[in-house]
């Protein structure tokens, strides 16, 4: 058993979190993660309306009696999102853990706090983490440059970003980005983190709701097979390298605007990749961790493997190296 400030504060068995993932973080996966003793997080905006999110929370509660959270990501979107309504749906559903991401959570924080909701803020820089701490976040999840989705614009990988953060923050820190196995978990703890957040690794499990062809594609891909989209717009997203992302990157690098790539990059189109299993059908999110993924285990097997493996790494490999 690994006991950290995170497991204590959030009442979970293992210091492992499955963070928000658009089109992936549904009740099936989230409940499996929570049932395995880690923390599952539903992706709020995967549900088309706040009412649908309330229903998904109920579905998740029917599938697990362990703690789970909801992610609320605030980033540029094609259609305006009624964030306040999503926030109220989360609060009214009685969820007690929220993962905010993308923008400063200050506006939402008093609402969550006054209802006893613990907030994990996911961000990509120490500056933003300190800000989140100052406005009342209970924990932060720090995304290194390796991560899937939006790594920010500073390009600092986890080996430096995590200890840079843990040196300055007082609240628990989750290391995110590039973590897919027991060694990654131990490394994160060694760097001062209180746990890890994983996305790509959980995408590639039996319970993940994406098409099996995409899971196979992730297994066959390497750390070289991602691309950075939206760099010129300062909304960088790490996505799968394919013809669609290549075309969009080319248009933007040659001076195109978001309007010029909107239809290529839309989340609605990307969603069909996960539904129909064609990795070339649109833009979809995946991290460098795919280079470390060689199989599609059940969530329970994955969590066990990581926790047992972490103890083996610490007690075996590391201790044996002390002269
Ligand atoms: P969407 O279809 O609205 O947009 C698709 C992509 O285009 C997203 O990456 C979005 O940030 C970007 N985008 C939209 N309008 C933009 C603009 N005016 N300028 C620059 N970039 C713009 O998004 P979706 O797939 O329905 O996802 C909903 C939300 O979840 C988005 O905010 C998206 O960024 C976010 N998301 C986050 C992650 C993550 O890693 N945290 C992963 C996937 C999606």
Short mmCIF file of C-alpha atoms and ligand atoms in Angstrom, two decimals:
data_model
loop_
_atom_site.label_atom_id
_atom_site.label_comp_id
_atom_site.label_asym_id
_atom_site.label_seq_id
_atom_site.Cartn_x
_atom_site.Cartn_y
_atom_site.Cartn_z
CA UNK A 1 0.00 0.00 0.00
CA UNK A 2 1.24 3.46 -0.85
CA UNK A 3 -0.08 6.11 1.54
CA UNK A 4 0.35 9.77 0.63
CA UNK A 5 -1.20 13.11 1.52
CA UNK A 6 -3.37 12.64 -1.56
CA UNK A 7 -4.79 9.24 -0.57
CA UNK A 8 -5.49 10.57 2.92
CA UNK A 9 -7.14 13.81 1.81
CA UNK A 10 -9.29 12.29 -0.95
CA UNK A 11 -10.16 9.01 0.78
CA UNK A 12 -8.83 6.74 -1.98
CA UNK A 13 -6.77 3.57 -1.62
CA UNK A 14 -4.10 4.26 -4.24
CA UNK A 15 -2.35 7.50 -5.30
CA UNK A 16 -3.54 7.15 -8.90
CA UNK A 17 -6.03 9.37 -10.73
CA UNK A 18 -7.71 8.97 -14.11
CA UNK A 19 -8.01 12.57 -15.25
CA UNK A 20 -10.59 14.18 -17.52
CA UNK A 21 -10.49 12.98 -21.15
CA UNK A 22 -12.90 14.32 -23.73
CA UNK A 23 -15.11 11.47 -25.12
CA UNK A 24 -13.36 8.89 -22.89
CA UNK A 25 -14.19 9.77 -19.28
CA UNK A 26 -17.64 8.18 -19.04
CA UNK A 27 -19.24 6.21 -16.19
CA UNK A 28 -18.02 2.83 -17.52
CA UNK A 29 -14.33 3.75 -17.23
CA UNK A 30 -14.62 6.05 -14.22
CA UNK A 31 -16.48 3.52 -12.07
CA UNK A 32 -13.95 0.81 -12.99
CA UNK A 33 -11.10 3.10 -11.90
CA UNK A 34 -12.79 3.97 -8.60
CA UNK A 35 -13.71 0.33 -7.97
CA UNK A 36 -10.01 -0.52 -8.41
CA UNK A 37 -9.18 1.86 -5.52
CA UNK A 38 -7.88 4.74 -7.65
CA UNK A 39 -9.79 7.98 -8.37
CA UNK A 40 -11.93 8.03 -11.51
CA UNK A 41 -13.00 11.38 -12.96
CA UNK A 42 -15.95 11.88 -15.31
CA UNK A 43 -15.34 14.38 -18.12
CA UNK A 44 -18.03 17.03 -17.73
CA UNK A 45 -18.05 18.38 -21.28
CA UNK A 46 -18.28 14.92 -22.86
CA UNK A 47 -21.93 15.17 -21.83
CA UNK A 48 -23.73 17.52 -24.25
CA UNK A 49 -25.78 19.28 -21.56
CA UNK A 50 -25.62 19.80 -17.78
CA UNK A 51 -28.73 17.58 -17.50
CA UNK A 52 -26.93 14.75 -19.32
CA UNK A 53 -24.00 15.22 -16.95
CA UNK A 54 -26.33 14.81 -13.95
CA UNK A 55 -27.60 11.56 -15.49
CA UNK A 56 -24.04 10.31 -16.11
CA UNK A 57 -23.16 11.07 -12.46
CA UNK A 58 -26.17 8.98 -11.38
CA UNK A 59 -25.07 6.15 -13.72
CA UNK A 60 -21.57 6.28 -12.22
CA UNK A 61 -22.95 6.20 -8.69
CA UNK A 62 -24.97 3.10 -9.62
CA UNK A 63 -21.71 1.41 -10.68
CA UNK A 64 -19.49 2.33 -7.73
CA UNK A 65 -19.84 3.30 -4.10
CA UNK A 66 -16.27 4.62 -4.00
CA UNK A 67 -15.29 8.29 -4.48
CA UNK A 68 -15.19 9.67 -8.02
CA UNK A 69 -14.90 13.20 -9.40
CA UNK A 70 -15.95 15.34 -12.36
CA UNK A 71 -13.64 17.32 -14.68
CA UNK A 72 -14.59 20.82 -15.79
CA UNK A 73 -12.20 22.08 -18.49
CA UNK A 74 -12.31 25.77 -19.39
CA UNK A 75 -10.50 26.28 -22.72
CA UNK A 76 -11.48 27.78 -26.09
CA UNK A 77 -14.36 25.82 -27.65
CA UNK A 78 -16.19 26.01 -30.98
CA UNK A 79 -19.59 26.35 -29.28
CA UNK A 80 -19.94 28.45 -26.11
CA UNK A 81 -20.22 26.29 -22.98
CA UNK A 82 -22.54 27.21 -20.06
CA UNK A 83 -19.82 26.53 -17.46
CA UNK A 84 -21.87 27.86 -14.54
CA UNK A 85 -24.68 25.45 -15.38
CA UNK A 86 -22.26 22.50 -15.59
CA UNK A 87 -20.81 23.61 -12.23
CA UNK A 88 -24.28 23.72 -10.65
CA UNK A 89 -25.13 20.27 -12.06
CA UNK A 90 -21.97 18.92 -10.41
CA UNK A 91 -22.78 20.55 -7.07
CA UNK A 92 -26.45 19.54 -7.12
CA UNK A 93 -25.52 15.94 -7.92
CA UNK A 94 -23.65 15.78 -4.61
CA UNK A 95 -20.25 15.08 -6.19
CA UNK A 96 -17.51 15.94 -3.68
CA UNK A 97 -14.43 16.03 -5.94
CA UNK A 98 -13.89 18.25 -8.97
CA UNK A 99 -10.95 18.52 -11.35
CA UNK A 100 -10.84 22.00 -12.87
CA UNK A 101 -8.53 22.60 -15.83
CA UNK A 102 -7.61 25.10 -18.50
CA UNK A 103 -8.24 28.44 -16.80
CA UNK A 104 -7.95 30.03 -13.37
CA UNK A 105 -10.67 28.35 -11.25
CA UNK A 106 -11.16 31.43 -9.01
CA UNK A 107 -14.70 32.23 -10.21
CA UNK A 108 -15.93 28.70 -9.51
CA UNK A 109 -13.99 28.09 -6.31
CA UNK A 110 -16.33 29.78 -3.77
CA UNK A 111 -19.29 27.81 -5.19
CA UNK A 112 -17.47 24.49 -4.88
CA UNK A 113 -15.98 25.26 -1.47
CA UNK A 114 -19.26 26.40 0.05
CA UNK A 115 -20.72 23.00 -0.88
CA UNK A 116 -17.81 21.01 0.54
CA UNK A 117 -16.44 20.04 -2.88
CA UNK A 118 -12.69 19.38 -2.95
CA UNK A 119 -10.96 20.90 -5.99
CA UNK A 120 -7.98 19.45 -7.83
CA UNK A 121 -6.79 22.07 -10.31
CA UNK A 122 -4.94 20.73 -13.34
CA UNK A 123 -2.44 23.14 -14.85
CA UNK A 124 0.78 23.25 -16.82
CA UNK A 125 3.00 25.73 -14.95
CA UNK A 126 4.21 26.39 -11.41
CA UNK A 127 2.85 29.93 -11.70
CA UNK A 128 -0.67 28.69 -12.36
CA UNK A 129 -0.36 26.05 -9.64
CA UNK A 130 0.61 28.70 -7.07
CA UNK A 131 -2.34 30.81 -8.18
CA UNK A 132 -4.71 27.85 -7.79
CA UNK A 133 -3.32 27.20 -4.31
CA UNK A 134 -3.84 30.85 -3.39
CA UNK A 135 -7.50 30.78 -4.46
CA UNK A 136 -8.21 27.64 -2.41
CA UNK A 137 -7.48 24.55 -4.54
CA UNK A 138 -7.08 21.46 -2.34
CA UNK A 139 -4.55 19.83 -4.68
CA UNK A 140 -3.00 20.47 -8.06
CA UNK A 141 -2.31 18.16 -10.95
CA UNK A 142 0.71 19.36 -12.91
CA UNK A 143 0.84 18.41 -16.58
CA UNK A 144 4.33 18.05 -17.99
CA UNK A 145 5.02 18.67 -21.68
CA UNK A 146 4.65 14.91 -22.29
CA UNK A 147 0.91 15.07 -21.64
CA UNK A 148 -1.97 14.50 -24.03
CA UNK A 149 -4.23 17.42 -24.82
CA UNK A 150 -3.17 20.89 -23.77
CA UNK A 151 0.41 21.05 -22.39
CA UNK A 152 0.52 24.88 -22.24
CA UNK A 153 3.15 26.97 -23.97
CA UNK A 154 6.20 26.57 -21.68
CA UNK A 155 7.30 23.10 -22.89
CA UNK A 156 8.76 21.99 -19.54
CA UNK A 157 8.80 18.19 -19.17
CA UNK A 158 7.84 16.52 -15.89
CA UNK A 159 11.35 15.72 -14.70
CA UNK A 160 11.86 19.43 -14.05
CA UNK A 161 8.28 20.70 -13.79
CA UNK A 162 7.17 18.33 -11.00
CA UNK A 163 9.99 19.07 -8.54
CA UNK A 164 9.86 22.76 -9.47
CA UNK A 165 6.22 22.65 -8.38
CA UNK A 166 6.55 20.46 -5.28
CA UNK A 167 9.34 22.70 -3.94
CA UNK A 168 7.01 25.68 -3.88
CA UNK A 169 3.54 24.32 -3.17
CA UNK A 170 2.14 23.32 0.22
CA UNK A 171 -0.88 21.38 -1.08
CA UNK A 172 -0.68 17.82 -2.52
CA UNK A 173 0.62 17.57 -6.09
CA UNK A 174 -0.28 14.96 -8.70
CA UNK A 175 2.28 14.37 -11.43
CA UNK A 176 0.65 14.20 -14.84
CA UNK A 177 1.97 13.54 -18.33
CA UNK A 178 4.08 10.65 -19.56
CA UNK A 179 3.19 8.26 -16.75
CA UNK A 180 2.05 4.77 -17.70
CA UNK A 181 3.66 2.26 -15.35
CA UNK A 182 5.01 1.49 -11.88
CA UNK A 183 8.38 3.10 -12.57
CA UNK A 184 6.62 6.32 -13.55
CA UNK A 185 4.65 6.26 -10.31
CA UNK A 186 7.80 5.75 -8.23
CA UNK A 187 9.60 8.48 -10.17
CA UNK A 188 6.73 10.89 -9.49
CA UNK A 189 6.81 10.11 -5.77
CA UNK A 190 10.60 10.54 -5.77
CA UNK A 191 10.18 13.96 -7.36
CA UNK A 192 7.96 14.98 -4.45
CA UNK A 193 4.52 14.29 -5.92
CA UNK A 194 1.74 12.77 -3.79
CA UNK A 195 0.35 10.71 -6.65
CA UNK A 196 -0.03 10.47 -10.41
CA UNK A 197 -2.65 11.37 -12.95
CA UNK A 198 -2.91 9.25 -16.10
CA UNK A 199 -5.03 9.63 -19.22
CA UNK A 200 -3.55 7.80 -22.20
CA UNK A 201 -2.77 4.69 -20.12
CA UNK A 202 -6.40 4.46 -18.97
CA UNK A 203 -7.63 4.97 -22.58
CA UNK A 204 -5.95 1.68 -23.35
CA UNK A 205 -7.84 -0.54 -20.89
CA UNK A 206 -10.65 -3.04 -21.38
CA UNK A 207 -13.23 -0.76 -19.75
CA UNK A 208 -12.29 2.36 -21.73
CA UNK A 209 -15.22 3.21 -24.01
CA UNK A 210 -13.14 3.79 -27.17
CA UNK A 211 -13.08 1.46 -30.19
CA UNK A 212 -10.73 -1.54 -29.86
CA UNK A 213 -8.95 -0.55 -33.11
CA UNK A 214 -7.83 2.70 -31.46
CA UNK A 215 -6.54 0.79 -28.44
CA UNK A 216 -4.57 -1.45 -30.85
CA UNK A 217 -3.32 1.66 -32.65
CA UNK A 218 -2.04 3.15 -29.37
CA UNK A 219 -0.27 -0.12 -28.51
CA UNK A 220 1.39 -0.13 -31.96
CA UNK A 221 2.37 3.58 -31.79
CA UNK A 222 5.48 5.04 -30.22
CA UNK A 223 6.45 8.22 -28.40
CA UNK A 224 7.22 9.69 -31.84
CA UNK A 225 3.64 9.49 -33.03
CA UNK A 226 2.09 12.65 -31.59
CA UNK A 227 1.91 16.18 -33.02
CA UNK A 228 1.51 19.66 -31.55
CA UNK A 229 -1.53 21.43 -32.95
CA UNK A 230 -2.61 25.09 -32.44
CA UNK A 231 0.92 26.30 -31.56
CA UNK A 232 0.54 29.60 -33.45
CA UNK A 233 -2.79 30.19 -31.63
CA UNK A 234 -1.19 29.65 -28.20
CA UNK A 235 -3.69 26.88 -27.48
CA UNK A 236 -1.25 24.02 -28.09
CA UNK A 237 -2.76 20.53 -28.06
CA UNK A 238 -0.80 17.27 -28.23
CA UNK A 239 -2.76 14.99 -30.53
CA UNK A 240 -2.20 11.82 -32.55
CA UNK A 241 0.00 12.35 -35.61
CA UNK A 242 -2.18 11.62 -38.64
CA UNK A 243 -3.08 13.20 -41.99
CA UNK A 244 -5.77 15.42 -40.46
CA UNK A 245 -3.54 16.87 -37.73
CA UNK A 246 -0.70 17.30 -40.28
CA UNK A 247 -3.00 19.25 -42.62
CA UNK A 248 -4.30 21.49 -39.84
CA UNK A 249 -0.77 22.20 -38.56
CA UNK A 250 0.34 23.10 -42.07
CA UNK A 251 -2.57 25.52 -42.55
CA UNK A 252 -1.92 27.23 -39.21
CA UNK A 253 1.85 27.42 -39.70
CA UNK A 254 1.30 29.06 -43.07
CA UNK A 255 -0.69 31.83 -41.40
CA UNK A 256 -4.19 30.29 -41.41
CA UNK A 257 -6.72 31.19 -38.71
CA UNK A 258 -8.79 28.92 -36.47
CA UNK A 259 -11.70 29.35 -38.89
CA UNK A 260 -9.54 27.78 -41.63
CA UNK A 261 -9.08 24.58 -39.61
CA UNK A 262 -12.30 24.47 -37.61
CA UNK A 263 -13.92 21.62 -39.53
CA UNK A 264 -10.73 19.57 -39.57
CA UNK A 265 -10.11 19.85 -35.81
CA UNK A 266 -13.60 19.81 -34.33
CA UNK A 267 -14.15 17.56 -31.34
CA UNK A 268 -17.33 16.25 -32.95
CA UNK A 269 -15.24 14.88 -35.85
CA UNK A 270 -12.56 13.57 -33.46
CA UNK A 271 -15.22 11.70 -31.54
CA UNK A 272 -15.91 9.50 -34.59
CA UNK A 273 -12.35 8.14 -34.30
CA UNK A 274 -13.25 6.66 -30.93
CA UNK A 275 -16.68 5.47 -32.11
CA UNK A 276 -15.73 3.88 -35.44
CA UNK A 277 -12.09 2.93 -34.88
CA UNK A 278 -10.46 4.78 -37.79
CA UNK A 279 -7.40 6.66 -36.42
CA UNK A 280 -7.31 8.86 -39.56
CA UNK A 281 -10.90 10.10 -39.28
CA UNK A 282 -10.17 13.24 -37.25
CA UNK A 283 -8.07 14.90 -34.57
CA UNK A 284 -7.82 12.91 -31.33
CA UNK A 285 -5.85 13.38 -28.19
CA UNK A 286 -3.04 11.10 -27.03
CA UNK A 287 0.15 11.62 -25.03
CA UNK A 288 3.80 10.58 -25.28
CA UNK A 289 2.99 7.81 -22.79
CA UNK A 290 1.70 5.78 -25.72
CA UNK A 291 5.33 4.80 -26.31
CA UNK A 292 5.20 2.91 -22.99
CA UNK A 293 1.93 1.08 -23.62
CA UNK A 294 2.12 -2.51 -24.88
CA UNK A 295 -1.20 -4.05 -23.88
CA UNK A 296 -4.87 -3.53 -23.01
CA UNK A 297 -5.35 -4.76 -19.43
CA UNK A 298 -8.45 -4.41 -17.27
CA UNK A 299 -8.38 -1.29 -15.10
CA UNK A 300 -8.08 -3.45 -11.99
CA UNK A 301 -5.07 -5.31 -13.44
CA UNK A 302 -3.43 -2.01 -14.41
CA UNK A 303 -3.89 -0.41 -10.99
CA UNK A 304 -2.66 -3.54 -9.18
CA UNK A 305 0.31 -3.82 -11.51
CA UNK A 306 1.26 -0.21 -10.83
CA UNK A 307 0.89 -0.36 -7.07
CA UNK A 308 2.52 -3.78 -6.60
CA UNK A 309 5.15 -2.87 -9.18
CA UNK A 310 5.93 0.39 -7.38
CA UNK A 311 6.63 -1.48 -4.15
CA UNK A 312 8.86 -3.91 -6.07
CA UNK A 313 10.77 -1.05 -7.67
CA UNK A 314 11.27 0.65 -4.29
CA UNK A 315 12.06 -2.46 -2.22
CA UNK A 316 13.86 -4.37 -4.97
CA UNK A 317 15.56 -2.40 -7.70
CA UNK A 318 16.19 0.82 -5.76
CA UNK A 319 17.14 -0.61 -2.38
CA UNK A 320 19.50 -3.09 -4.06
CA UNK A 321 21.40 -0.17 -5.53
CA UNK A 322 22.28 1.29 -2.14
CA UNK A 323 25.89 0.29 -1.56
P1 LIG B 1 -14.12 21.78 -29.75
O1 LIG B 1 -14.71 20.89 -30.78
O2 LIG B 1 -14.91 22.93 -29.27
O3 LIG B 1 -12.71 22.34 -30.28
C1 LIG B 1 -11.74 21.45 -30.85
C2 LIG B 1 -10.36 21.95 -30.49
O4 LIG B 1 -10.19 23.28 -31.00
C3 LIG B 1 -10.11 22.04 -28.97
O5 LIG B 1 -8.79 21.62 -28.70
C4 LIG B 1 -10.28 23.52 -28.67
O6 LIG B 1 -9.51 23.96 -27.56
C5 LIG B 1 -9.78 24.15 -29.97
N1 LIG B 1 -10.41 25.45 -30.21
C6 LIG B 1 -11.75 25.71 -30.28
N2 LIG B 1 -11.96 27.01 -30.57
C7 LIG B 1 -10.73 27.58 -30.68
C8 LIG B 1 -10.28 28.89 -30.96
N3 LIG B 1 -11.14 29.88 -31.21
N4 LIG B 1 -8.95 29.12 -30.99
C9 LIG B 1 -8.07 28.13 -30.73
N5 LIG B 1 -8.43 26.85 -30.48
C10 LIG B 1 -9.75 26.59 -30.44
O7 LIG B 1 -13.65 20.96 -28.47
P2 LIG B 1 -14.14 19.54 -27.88
O8 LIG B 1 -13.34 18.46 -28.51
O9 LIG B 1 -15.63 19.49 -27.89
O10 LIG B 1 -13.63 19.65 -26.38
C11 LIG B 1 -14.29 20.47 -25.42
C12 LIG B 1 -13.24 21.11 -24.55
O11 LIG B 1 -12.43 20.12 -23.90
C13 LIG B 1 -12.29 22.01 -25.35
O12 LIG B 1 -12.05 23.16 -24.58
C14 LIG B 1 -11.04 21.19 -25.45
O13 LIG B 1 -9.88 21.99 -25.56
C15 LIG B 1 -11.07 20.44 -24.13
N6 LIG B 1 -10.23 19.29 -24.20
C16 LIG B 1 -9.26 19.25 -23.26
C17 LIG B 1 -8.37 18.24 -23.26
C18 LIG B 1 -7.28 18.29 -22.22
O14 LIG B 1 -6.24 17.76 -22.42
N7 LIG B 1 -7.51 18.94 -21.10
C19 LIG B 1 -8.45 17.22 -24.21
C20 LIG B 1 -9.46 17.27 -25.15
C21 LIG B 1 -10.35 18.34 -25.14
#
